[in-house]
PDB file of C-alpha atoms in Angstrom:
ATOM      1  CA  MET A 694       9.361  -0.261 -23.015  1.00 41.00           C
ATOM      2  CA  LEU A 695       8.925  -2.121 -26.213  1.00 37.00           C
ATOM      3  CA  ILE A 696      11.886  -3.979 -25.715  1.00 39.00           C
ATOM      4  CA  ARG A 697      11.278  -4.665 -21.913  1.00 39.00           C
ATOM      5  CA  LYS A 698       8.005  -6.155 -23.000  1.00 41.00           C
ATOM      6  CA  VAL A 699       9.351  -8.208 -25.599  1.00 35.00           C
ATOM      7  CA  VAL A 700      12.281  -9.676 -23.148  1.00 35.00           C
ATOM      8  CA  VAL A 701       9.601 -10.305 -20.617  1.00 38.00           C
ATOM      9  CA  ALA A 702       7.321 -12.131 -23.000  1.00 40.00           C
ATOM     10  CA  SER A 703      10.353 -13.982 -24.505  1.00 40.00           C
ATOM     11  CA  ALA A 704      11.422 -15.063 -21.300  1.00 42.00           C
ATOM     12  CA  ALA A 705       8.045 -16.465 -20.565  1.00 41.00           C
ATOM     13  CA  ALA A 706       7.905 -18.135 -23.292  1.00 41.00           C
ATOM     14  CA  LEU A 707      11.520 -19.741 -23.069  1.00 39.00           C
ATOM     15  CA  ALA A 708      11.030 -20.520 -19.331  1.00 40.00           C
ATOM     16  CA  LEU A 709       8.741 -23.524 -20.614  1.00 38.00           C
ATOM     17  CA  THR A 710      12.004 -25.218 -22.120  1.00 37.00           C
ATOM     18  CA  GLY A 711      14.567 -24.379 -19.518  1.00 46.00           C
ATOM     19  CA  MET A 712      16.270 -21.908 -21.918  1.00 39.00           C
ATOM     20  CA  SER A 713      17.455 -18.631 -21.303  1.00 40.00           C
ATOM     21  CA  ILE A 714      18.005 -15.378 -23.767  1.00 36.00           C
ATOM     22  CA  GLY A 715      20.157 -12.435 -23.960  1.00 39.00           C
ATOM     23  CA  LEU A 716      18.607  -9.011 -24.633  1.00 36.00           C
ATOM     24  CA  ALA A 717      20.924  -8.729 -27.566  1.00 38.00           C
ATOM     25  CA  ASP A 718      19.161 -11.779 -29.345  1.00 39.00           C
ATOM     26  CA  VAL A 719      15.606 -10.129 -28.341  1.00 36.00           C
ATOM     27  CA  ALA A 720      16.973  -6.970 -29.982  1.00 37.00           C
ATOM     28  CA  MET A 721      18.256  -8.948 -33.020  1.00 37.00           C
ATOM     29  CA  ALA A 722      14.804 -10.752 -33.452  1.00 39.00           C
ATOM     30  CA  THR A 723      12.745  -7.856 -33.107  1.00 38.00           C
ATOM     31  CA  GLY A 724      15.035  -5.266 -35.494  1.00 43.00           C
ATOM     32  CA  VAL A 725      16.548  -3.072 -32.479  1.00 39.00           C
ATOM     33  CA  THR A 726      20.124  -2.476 -32.869  1.00 41.00           C
ATOM     34  CA  SER A 727      21.227  -1.305 -29.452  1.00 38.00           C
ATOM     35  CA  ALA A 728      20.562  -3.572 -26.303  1.00 40.00           C
ATOM     36  CA  SER A 729      22.566  -4.796 -23.225  1.00 38.00           C
ATOM     37  CA  SER A 730      23.631  -8.095 -23.340  1.00 37.00           C
ATOM     38  CA  ALA A 731      22.512  -9.205 -19.971  1.00 41.00           C
ATOM     39  CA  ALA A 732      20.920 -12.628 -19.838  1.00 41.00           C
ATOM     40  CA  VAL A 733      17.364 -12.757 -19.078  1.00 37.00           C
ATOM     41  CA  GLN A 734      16.875 -15.372 -15.866  1.00 59.00           C
ATOM     42  CA  SER A 735      14.659 -18.454 -16.705  1.00 66.00           C
ATOM     43  CA  TYR A 736      14.130 -20.922 -13.813  1.00 90.00           C
ATOM     44  CA  SER A 737      14.206 -24.847 -14.002  1.00 90.00           C
ATOM     45  CA  CYS A 738      12.496 -26.487 -11.123  1.00 94.00           C
ATOM     46  CA  SER A 739      15.128 -29.466 -11.222  1.00 92.00           C
ATOM     47  CA  ARG A 740      17.333 -27.841  -8.380  1.00 92.00           C
ATOM     48  CA  THR A 741      16.819 -26.193  -5.074  1.00 94.00           C
ATOM     49  CA  TYR A 742      16.621 -22.867  -4.707  1.00 95.00           C
ATOM     50  CA  TYR A 743      16.102 -22.532  -0.928  1.00 96.00           C
ATOM     51  CA  SER A 744      15.932 -25.026   1.822  1.00 95.00           C
ATOM     52  CA  GLY A 745      15.053 -22.872   5.066  1.00 95.00           C
ATOM     53  CA  THR A 746      11.562 -21.917   6.495  1.00 96.00           C
ATOM     54  CA  ALA A 747      11.606 -18.228   6.691  1.00 97.00           C
ATOM     55  CA  LEU A 748       7.666 -16.753   6.068  1.00 98.00           C
ATOM     56  CA  THR A 749       6.951 -16.422   2.283  1.00 98.00           C
ATOM     57  CA  GLU A 750       4.230 -14.543   1.431  1.00 98.00           C
ATOM     58  CA  SER A 751       2.549 -12.326  -1.248  1.00 98.00           C
ATOM     59  CA  GLY A 752       4.962  -9.681  -2.393  1.00 98.00           C
ATOM     60  CA  ASP A 753       7.910 -11.287  -2.103  1.00 98.00           C
ATOM     61  CA  THR A 754      10.583 -11.863  -4.688  1.00 97.00           C
ATOM     62  CA  GLY A 755      13.490 -14.134  -4.993  1.00 96.00           C
ATOM     63  CA  ASN A 756      14.944 -17.609  -4.181  1.00 96.00           C
ATOM     64  CA  ARG A 757      12.291 -18.228  -1.590  1.00 97.00           C
ATOM     65  CA  VAL A 758       9.528 -17.836  -3.831  1.00 97.00           C
ATOM     66  CA  ILE A 759      11.055 -19.563  -6.580  1.00 97.00           C
ATOM     67  CA  GLU A 760      11.184 -22.629  -4.394  1.00 97.00           C
ATOM     68  CA  VAL A 761       7.533 -22.250  -3.501  1.00 98.00           C
ATOM     69  CA  GLN A 762       6.673 -22.051  -6.971  1.00 97.00           C
ATOM     70  CA  CYS A 763       8.763 -25.290  -7.835  1.00 96.00           C
ATOM     71  CA  GLN A 764       7.376 -27.351  -4.781  1.00 96.00           C
ATOM     72  CA  LEU A 765       3.465 -26.021  -6.326  1.00 97.00           C
ATOM     73  CA  TYR A 766       4.463 -27.025  -9.705  1.00 96.00           C
ATOM     74  CA  HIS A 767       5.805 -30.549  -8.594  1.00 95.00           C
ATOM     75  CA  ARG A 768       2.666 -31.165  -6.860  1.00 95.00           C
ATOM     76  CA  GLY A 769       0.431 -29.962  -9.921  1.00 95.00           C
ATOM     77  CA  PHE A 770      -0.822 -26.321  -8.628  1.00 97.00           C
ATOM     78  CA  LEU A 771       1.183 -24.204 -11.006  1.00 96.00           C
ATOM     79  CA  SER A 772       2.387 -24.743 -14.536  1.00 94.00           C
ATOM     80  CA  SER A 773       6.189 -24.434 -15.190  1.00 89.00           C
ATOM     81  CA  GLY A 774       5.567 -21.010 -16.787  1.00 91.00           C
ATOM     82  CA  GLN A 775       4.084 -19.872 -13.547  1.00 94.00           C
ATOM     83  CA  VAL A 776       7.512 -20.354 -12.184  1.00 95.00           C
ATOM     84  CA  ASP A 777       8.639 -16.570 -12.313  1.00 95.00           C
ATOM     85  CA  GLY A 778      10.075 -15.915  -8.533  1.00 95.00           C
ATOM     86  CA  ILE A 779       7.335 -13.156  -7.968  1.00 96.00           C
ATOM     87  CA  PHE A 780       4.769 -14.073  -5.296  1.00 98.00           C
ATOM     88  CA  GLY A 781       1.843 -12.458  -6.980  1.00 97.00           C
ATOM     89  CA  SER A 782      -1.980 -13.371  -7.085  1.00 98.00           C
ATOM     90  CA  ILE A 783      -1.253 -16.865  -9.095  1.00 97.00           C
ATOM     91  CA  THR A 784       1.073 -17.855  -6.271  1.00 98.00           C
ATOM     92  CA  TYR A 785      -1.167 -16.752  -3.792  1.00 98.00           C
ATOM     93  CA  ASN A 786      -4.104 -18.902  -4.865  1.00 98.00           C
ATOM     94  CA  ALA A 787      -1.897 -21.732  -5.626  1.00 98.00           C
ATOM     95  CA  VAL A 788      -0.843 -21.953  -1.924  1.00 98.00           C
ATOM     96  CA  LEU A 789      -4.178 -21.400  -0.480  1.00 98.00           C
ATOM     97  CA  ARG A 790      -5.258 -24.388  -2.853  1.00 97.00           C
ATOM     98  CA  PHE A 791      -2.454 -26.317  -1.746  1.00 97.00           C
ATOM     99  CA  GLN A 792      -3.275 -25.869   2.130  1.00 97.00           C
ATOM    100  CA  LYS A 793      -6.764 -26.705   1.536  1.00 96.00           C
ATOM    101  CA  GLU A 794      -6.197 -29.935  -0.051  1.00 95.00           C
ATOM    102  CA  TYR A 795      -3.247 -30.849   2.200  1.00 95.00           C
ATOM    103  CA  ASN A 796      -5.669 -30.464   5.336  1.00 95.00           C
ATOM    104  CA  SER A 797      -8.271 -32.573   3.429  1.00 93.00           C
ATOM    105  CA  ILE A 798      -6.043 -35.348   2.127  1.00 93.00           C
ATOM    106  CA  CYS A 799      -3.314 -35.319   4.858  1.00 92.00           C
ATOM    107  CA  HIS A 800      -5.314 -34.488   7.824  1.00 86.00           C
ATOM    108  CA  GLY A 801      -3.025 -31.513   8.297  1.00 84.00           C
ATOM    109  CA  GLY A 802      -3.621 -28.442  10.505  1.00 90.00           C
ATOM    110  CA  LEU A 803      -2.188 -25.797   8.045  1.00 96.00           C
ATOM    111  CA  SER A 804      -3.455 -22.389   8.553  1.00 96.00           C
ATOM    112  CA  VAL A 805      -5.217 -21.691   5.230  1.00 97.00           C
ATOM    113  CA  ASP A 806      -3.842 -18.243   4.477  1.00 98.00           C
ATOM    114  CA  GLY A 807      -1.818 -17.960   1.340  1.00 98.00           C
ATOM    115  CA  ALA A 808       1.265 -17.656   3.407  1.00 98.00           C
ATOM    116  CA  VAL A 809       4.401 -20.120   3.416  1.00 98.00           C
ATOM    117  CA  GLY A 810       5.390 -20.235   7.023  1.00 98.00           C
ATOM    118  CA  THR A 811       7.388 -22.861   9.003  1.00 97.00           C
ATOM    119  CA  TYR A 812       4.597 -25.727   8.875  1.00 96.00           C
ATOM    120  CA  THR A 813       3.462 -25.135   4.949  1.00 97.00           C
ATOM    121  CA  TRP A 814       7.262 -25.523   4.054  1.00 97.00           C
ATOM    122  CA  ALA A 815       7.060 -28.710   5.768  1.00 96.00           C
ATOM    123  CA  ALA A 816       3.944 -29.624   4.423  1.00 96.00           C
ATOM    124  CA  LEU A 817       5.283 -28.792   0.632  1.00 96.00           C
ATOM    125  CA  ARG A 818       8.217 -31.019   1.095  1.00 94.00           C
ATOM    126  CA  SER A 819       6.479 -33.813   2.829  1.00 92.00           C
ATOM    127  CA  ALA A 820       5.739 -37.049   1.068  1.00 87.00           C
ATOM    128  CA  CYS A 821       1.888 -37.031   1.651  1.00 81.00           C
ATOM    129  CA  PRO A 822       0.555 -36.641  -1.928  1.00 68.00           C
ATOM    130  CA  SER A 823      -1.886 -34.089  -3.175  1.00 51.00           C
TER     131      SER A 823
END
């Protein structure tokens, strides 16, 4: 359990720099000698993780969520450390803020529901500044 907490904390800290770290590295740093050598994934918003429009909402995980988070990061609604591939309350609230601001500034007709459907995907990828 301690190793898992250290790995999660280390991965979150290193996500800001775009680096990845192996469990063995964490184990060595914490003095634990037996750990798997599987690498912990970090996410960089310098590439596209998903280009579709499938409904992406609270509780989802994976590439669709990473893409939503990267789009929100590029628009200033999330920090780079919040791009974790998990659509939790932070992402949900960021989507709500984006939908409200987009409707206000871009005269959009987005549903302000915290879910990323076809129209919110289009808005996230649009040129209208927010």
